[in-house]
Coordinates of C-alpha atoms in Angstrom, one line a residue:
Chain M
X1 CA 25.8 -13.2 13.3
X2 CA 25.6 -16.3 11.4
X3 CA 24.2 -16.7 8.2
X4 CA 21.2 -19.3 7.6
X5 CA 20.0 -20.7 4.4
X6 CA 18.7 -23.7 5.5
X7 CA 14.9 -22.4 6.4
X8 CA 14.4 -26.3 8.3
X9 CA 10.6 -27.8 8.1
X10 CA 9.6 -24.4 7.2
X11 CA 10.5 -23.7 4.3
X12 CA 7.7 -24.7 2.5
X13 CA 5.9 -21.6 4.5
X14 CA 8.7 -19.2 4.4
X15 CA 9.8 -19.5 0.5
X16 CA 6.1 -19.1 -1.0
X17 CA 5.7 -16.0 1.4
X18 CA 8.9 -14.3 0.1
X19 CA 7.8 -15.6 -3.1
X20 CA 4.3 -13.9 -3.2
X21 CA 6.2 -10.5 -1.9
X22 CA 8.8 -10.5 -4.7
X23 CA 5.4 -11.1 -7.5
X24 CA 3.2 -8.2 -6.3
X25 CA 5.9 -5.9 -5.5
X26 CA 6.9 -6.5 -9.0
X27 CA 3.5 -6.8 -10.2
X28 CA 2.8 -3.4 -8.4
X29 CA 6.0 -1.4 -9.7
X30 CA 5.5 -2.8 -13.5
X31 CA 2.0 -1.7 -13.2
X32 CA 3.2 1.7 -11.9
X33 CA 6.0 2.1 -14.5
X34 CA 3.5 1.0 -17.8
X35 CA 1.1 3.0 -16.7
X36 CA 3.1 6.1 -16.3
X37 CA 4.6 5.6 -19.6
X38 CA 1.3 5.4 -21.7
X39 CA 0.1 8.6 -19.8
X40 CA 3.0 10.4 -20.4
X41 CA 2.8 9.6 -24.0
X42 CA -1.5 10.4 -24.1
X43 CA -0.8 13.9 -22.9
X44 CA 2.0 14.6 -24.9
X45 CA 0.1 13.9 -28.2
X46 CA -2.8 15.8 -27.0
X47 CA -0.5 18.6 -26.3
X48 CA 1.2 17.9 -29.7
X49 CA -2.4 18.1 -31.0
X50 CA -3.6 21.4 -29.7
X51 CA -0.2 23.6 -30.3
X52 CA -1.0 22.4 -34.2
X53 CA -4.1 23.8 -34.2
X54 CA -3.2 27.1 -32.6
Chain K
X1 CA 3.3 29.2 3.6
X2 CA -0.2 27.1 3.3
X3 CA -0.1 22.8 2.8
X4 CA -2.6 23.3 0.8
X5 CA -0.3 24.4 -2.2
X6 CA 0.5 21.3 -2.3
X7 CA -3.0 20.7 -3.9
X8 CA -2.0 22.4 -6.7
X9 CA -1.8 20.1 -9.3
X10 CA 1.8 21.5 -11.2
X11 CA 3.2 22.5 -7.5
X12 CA 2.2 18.8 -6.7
X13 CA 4.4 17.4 -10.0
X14 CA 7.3 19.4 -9.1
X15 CA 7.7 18.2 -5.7
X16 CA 6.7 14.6 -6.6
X17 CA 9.6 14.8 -9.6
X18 CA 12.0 15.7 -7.2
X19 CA 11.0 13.2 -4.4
X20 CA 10.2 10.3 -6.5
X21 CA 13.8 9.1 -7.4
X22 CA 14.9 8.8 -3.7
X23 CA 11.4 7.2 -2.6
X24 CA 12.9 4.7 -4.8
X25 CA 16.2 4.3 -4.4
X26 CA 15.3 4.5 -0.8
X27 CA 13.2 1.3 -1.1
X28 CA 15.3 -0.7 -2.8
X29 CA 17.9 -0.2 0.2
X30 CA 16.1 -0.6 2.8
X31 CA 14.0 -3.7 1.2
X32 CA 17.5 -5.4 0.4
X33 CA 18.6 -4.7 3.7
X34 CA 16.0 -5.4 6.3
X35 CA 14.4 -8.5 4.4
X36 CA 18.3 -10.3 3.4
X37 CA 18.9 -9.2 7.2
X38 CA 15.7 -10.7 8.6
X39 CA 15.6 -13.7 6.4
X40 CA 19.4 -15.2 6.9
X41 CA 21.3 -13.3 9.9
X42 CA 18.8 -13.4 12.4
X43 CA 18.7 -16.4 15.2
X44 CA 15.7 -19.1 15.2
X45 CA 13.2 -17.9 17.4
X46 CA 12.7 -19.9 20.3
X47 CA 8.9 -20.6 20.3
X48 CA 7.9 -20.6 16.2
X49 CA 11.4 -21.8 15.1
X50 CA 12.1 -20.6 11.5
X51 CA 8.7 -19.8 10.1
X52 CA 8.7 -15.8 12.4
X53 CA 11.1 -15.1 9.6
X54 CA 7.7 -14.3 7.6
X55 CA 7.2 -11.4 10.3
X56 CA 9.5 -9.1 8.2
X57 CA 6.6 -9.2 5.3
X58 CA 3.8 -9.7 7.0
X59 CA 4.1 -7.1 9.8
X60 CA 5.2 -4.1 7.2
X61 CA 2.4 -5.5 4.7
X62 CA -0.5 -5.5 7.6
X63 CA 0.4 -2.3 8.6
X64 CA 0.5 -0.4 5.0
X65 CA -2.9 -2.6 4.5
X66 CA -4.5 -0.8 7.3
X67 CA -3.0 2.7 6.8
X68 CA -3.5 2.9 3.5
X69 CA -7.2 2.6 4.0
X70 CA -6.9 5.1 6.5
X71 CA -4.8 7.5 4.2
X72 CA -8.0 7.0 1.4
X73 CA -10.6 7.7 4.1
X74 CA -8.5 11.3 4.7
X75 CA -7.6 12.3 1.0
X76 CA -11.7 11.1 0.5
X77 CA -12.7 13.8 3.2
X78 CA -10.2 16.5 2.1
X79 CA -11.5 16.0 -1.8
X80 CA -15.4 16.0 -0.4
X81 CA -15.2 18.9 2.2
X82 CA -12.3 21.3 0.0
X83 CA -12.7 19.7 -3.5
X84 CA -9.3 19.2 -4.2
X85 CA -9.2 16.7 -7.3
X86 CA -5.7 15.8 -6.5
X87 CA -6.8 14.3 -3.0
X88 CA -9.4 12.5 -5.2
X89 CA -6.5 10.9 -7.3
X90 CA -4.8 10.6 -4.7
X91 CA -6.7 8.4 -3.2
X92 CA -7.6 6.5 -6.2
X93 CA -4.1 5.7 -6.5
X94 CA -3.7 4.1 -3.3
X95 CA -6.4 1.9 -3.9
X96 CA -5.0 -0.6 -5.6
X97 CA -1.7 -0.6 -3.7
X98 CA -3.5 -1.3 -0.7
X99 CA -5.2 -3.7 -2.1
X100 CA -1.6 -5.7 -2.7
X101 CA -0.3 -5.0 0.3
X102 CA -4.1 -6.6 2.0
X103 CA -3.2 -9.4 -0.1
X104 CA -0.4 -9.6 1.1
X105 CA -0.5 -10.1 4.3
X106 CA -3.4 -12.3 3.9
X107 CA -1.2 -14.7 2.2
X108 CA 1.8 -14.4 4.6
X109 CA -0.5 -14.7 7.6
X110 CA -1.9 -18.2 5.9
X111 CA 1.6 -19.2 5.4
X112 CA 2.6 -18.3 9.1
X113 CA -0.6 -19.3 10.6
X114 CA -0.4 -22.5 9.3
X115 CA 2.7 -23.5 11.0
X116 CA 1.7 -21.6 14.3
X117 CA -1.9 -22.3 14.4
X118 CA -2.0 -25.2 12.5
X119 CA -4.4 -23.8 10.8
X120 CA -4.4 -21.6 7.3
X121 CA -7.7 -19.2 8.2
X122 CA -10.0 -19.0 11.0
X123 CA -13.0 -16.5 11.1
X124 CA -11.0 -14.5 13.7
X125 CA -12.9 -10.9 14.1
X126 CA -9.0 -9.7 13.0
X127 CA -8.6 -12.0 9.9
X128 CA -12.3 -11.6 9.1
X129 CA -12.3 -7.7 9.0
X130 CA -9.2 -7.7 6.7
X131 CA -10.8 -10.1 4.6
X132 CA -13.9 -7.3 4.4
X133 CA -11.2 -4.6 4.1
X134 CA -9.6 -6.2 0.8
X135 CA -13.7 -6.4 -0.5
X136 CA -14.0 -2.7 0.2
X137 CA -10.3 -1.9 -1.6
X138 CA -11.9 -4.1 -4.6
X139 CA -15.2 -2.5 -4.6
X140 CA -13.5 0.9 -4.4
X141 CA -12.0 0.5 -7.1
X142 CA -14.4 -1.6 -9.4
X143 CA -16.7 1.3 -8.5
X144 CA -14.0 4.0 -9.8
X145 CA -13.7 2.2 -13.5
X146 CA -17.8 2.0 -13.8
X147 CA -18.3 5.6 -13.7
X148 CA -17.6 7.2 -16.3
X149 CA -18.0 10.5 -15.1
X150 CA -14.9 11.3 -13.0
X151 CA -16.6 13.8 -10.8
X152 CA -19.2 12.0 -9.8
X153 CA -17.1 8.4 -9.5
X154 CA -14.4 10.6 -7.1
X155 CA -17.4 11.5 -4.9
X156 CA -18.9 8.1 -4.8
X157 CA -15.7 6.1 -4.6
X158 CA -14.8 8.7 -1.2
X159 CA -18.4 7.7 0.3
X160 CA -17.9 4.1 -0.3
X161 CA -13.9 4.6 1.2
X162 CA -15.7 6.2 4.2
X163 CA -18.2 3.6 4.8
X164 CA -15.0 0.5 5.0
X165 CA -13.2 2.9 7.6
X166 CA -14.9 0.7 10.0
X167 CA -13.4 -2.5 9.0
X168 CA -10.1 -0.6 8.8
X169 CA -10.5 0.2 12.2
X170 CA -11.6 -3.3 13.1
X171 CA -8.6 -4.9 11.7
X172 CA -6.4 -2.5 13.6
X173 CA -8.0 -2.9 17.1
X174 CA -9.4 -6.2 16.3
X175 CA -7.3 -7.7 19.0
X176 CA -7.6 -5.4 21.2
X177 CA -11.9 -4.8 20.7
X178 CA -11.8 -8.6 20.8
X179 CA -9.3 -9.3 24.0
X180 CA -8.9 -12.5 24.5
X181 CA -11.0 -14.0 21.8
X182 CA -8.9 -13.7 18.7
X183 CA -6.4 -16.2 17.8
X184 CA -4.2 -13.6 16.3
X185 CA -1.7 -12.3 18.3
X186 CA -1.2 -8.1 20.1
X187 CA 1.0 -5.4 17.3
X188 CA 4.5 -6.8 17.6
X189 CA 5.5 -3.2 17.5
X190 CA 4.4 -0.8 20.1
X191 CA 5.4 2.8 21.7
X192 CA 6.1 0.4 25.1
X193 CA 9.5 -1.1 24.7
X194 CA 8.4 -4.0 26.4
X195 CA 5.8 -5.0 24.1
X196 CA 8.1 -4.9 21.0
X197 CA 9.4 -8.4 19.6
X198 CA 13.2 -9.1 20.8
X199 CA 15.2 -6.8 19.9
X200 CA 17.6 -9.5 17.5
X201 CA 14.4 -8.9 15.4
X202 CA 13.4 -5.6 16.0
X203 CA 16.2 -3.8 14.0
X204 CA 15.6 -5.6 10.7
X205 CA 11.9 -5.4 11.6
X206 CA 12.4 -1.5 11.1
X207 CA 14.2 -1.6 8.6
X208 CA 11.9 -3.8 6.6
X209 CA 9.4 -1.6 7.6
X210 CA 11.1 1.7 5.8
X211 CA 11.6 -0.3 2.9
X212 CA 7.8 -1.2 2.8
X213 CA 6.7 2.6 3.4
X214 CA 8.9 3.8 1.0
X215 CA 7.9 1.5 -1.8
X216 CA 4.5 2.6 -1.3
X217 CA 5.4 6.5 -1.3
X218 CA 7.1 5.8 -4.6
X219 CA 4.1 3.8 -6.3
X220 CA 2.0 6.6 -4.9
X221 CA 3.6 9.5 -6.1
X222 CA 4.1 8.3 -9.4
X223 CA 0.4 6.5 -9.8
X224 CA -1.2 10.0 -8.4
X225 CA 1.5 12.3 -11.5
X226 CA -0.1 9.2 -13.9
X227 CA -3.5 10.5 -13.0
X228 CA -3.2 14.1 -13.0
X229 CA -1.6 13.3 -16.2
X230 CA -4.7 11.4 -17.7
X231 CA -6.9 13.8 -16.1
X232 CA -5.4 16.8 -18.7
X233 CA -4.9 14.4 -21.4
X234 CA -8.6 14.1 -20.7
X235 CA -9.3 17.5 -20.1
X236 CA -7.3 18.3 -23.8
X237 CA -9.1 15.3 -25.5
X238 CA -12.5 17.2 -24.4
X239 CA -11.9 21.0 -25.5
X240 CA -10.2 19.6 -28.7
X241 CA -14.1 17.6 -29.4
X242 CA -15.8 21.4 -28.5
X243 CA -13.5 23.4 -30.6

């Protein structure tokens, strides 16, 4: 196995293609991870909320 | 013991809790692996030179693309026929990760197609239907944020899913439908041996393909606890304004 960096006359194709994977996998895991965050902390304040007023 | 426990909405947590962490860890492996694998130890390939190294994004991308429609469309008829609000959220939580992964491999396929083609986009019966496919993701979930209601958006939102099956369908069989016609090339993975890609690119083409699958079990898991999550808050935020 040899290992190639040099992606030739194609790299101009290749790079932008790995590049657009790496920013909506991020994009997509960010999103997940902010979003689970505020949730968690929105139902945790509601339940704060109603053991108060029991 | 009945699958439909899993409907259950804290049976559903507790099981998701425990499988998220290795969905994850999982992904990141097999992403590491198969794509640093595909992209710099594989050889050139004799016929599109370097630029098939994009086949270990696009291929896993098209495929979760297609499948995740398909998975809405069954979570839609499960929540319509049995009611089942967490096949509803479910399937709200795909939405936008298909939508990524459609955009995905429509960006990947301009950037290999125009190299091979010589051409970034034709109005190929396959391109075109994924094209309409990313609309329907779009309008899916447009349609899901303009309702206010969440009942009535979870029905609506699964009618309009079932509706795009079609063009989910279309840009699986496209090819196929189309033979002969379509500029894109047959599934460089198949069930016949002989109709899979060499097997030099194959193996990372699997792997890659875990990795892909596995990232999208993870984001699904954990978007579908965020909505159960914001559907109690909800449900709390509601009695609280009745008390």
């Amino acid at each position: 196995m040899e290992f190639v960096f040099d992606m030739g006359a194609h790299a101009r194709f290749i790079w932008p293609a790995y590049a657009a994977f790496l920013a909506i996998f991020a994009g997509l895991a960010l999103w997940a991870w902010v979003t689970a965050g505020r949730a968690r902390a929105e139902l945790e304040k509601r339940e704060k909320r109603r053991e108060r007023r029991e | 013991m009945s699958i439909w426990r899993y409907a259950n909405p804290a049976e559903f947590m507790r099981i998701s809790g425990a499988a998220l962490p290795l969905c994850v860890w999982g992904a990141a492996i097999a992403l590491v692996v198969g794509l640093g694998w595909g992209l710099f130890l594989t050889p050139l390939h004799y016929e599109q030179g370097e630029s098939a190294r994009i086949i270990y994004i696009h291929v896993p991308a098209s495929m979760l693309a297609i499948n995740t429609y398909f998975l809405m469309a069954f979570a839609s008829i499960i929540g319509l026929v049995r009611r089942h609000h967490v096949s509803f959220l479910a399937a709200k939580a795909a939405a936008p990760i298909g939508a990524g992964m459609t955009a995905l491999a429509l960006v990947t396929g301009a950037l290999w197609g125009a190299p091979t083609w010589g051409t970034w986009w034709v109005w190929d019966p396959k391109l075109t239907s994924v094209l309409i496919m990313f609309f329907f993701y779009i309008g899916y979930i447009a349609l899901w944020n303009a309702i206010e209601d969440p009942e009535k958006a979870a029905d609506l939102t699964a009618v309009l899913c079932l509706v795009g099956v079609v063009f989910a369908v279309m840009s699986r069989y496209a090819v196929e439908i189309f033979d002969g016609r379509t500029l894109h090339q047959p599934a460089s993975l198949s069930l016949d041996a002989e109709e899979n890609v060499a097997n030099v690119y194959y193996k990372p083409l699997l792997v890659s393909i875990a990795g892909f699958y596995l990232f999208f079990f993870a984001l699904l898991l954990s978007r579908t606890r965020t909505e159960i999550r914001l559907r109690r808050a909800r449900a709390l935020a509601l009695q609280a304004a009745r008390d």
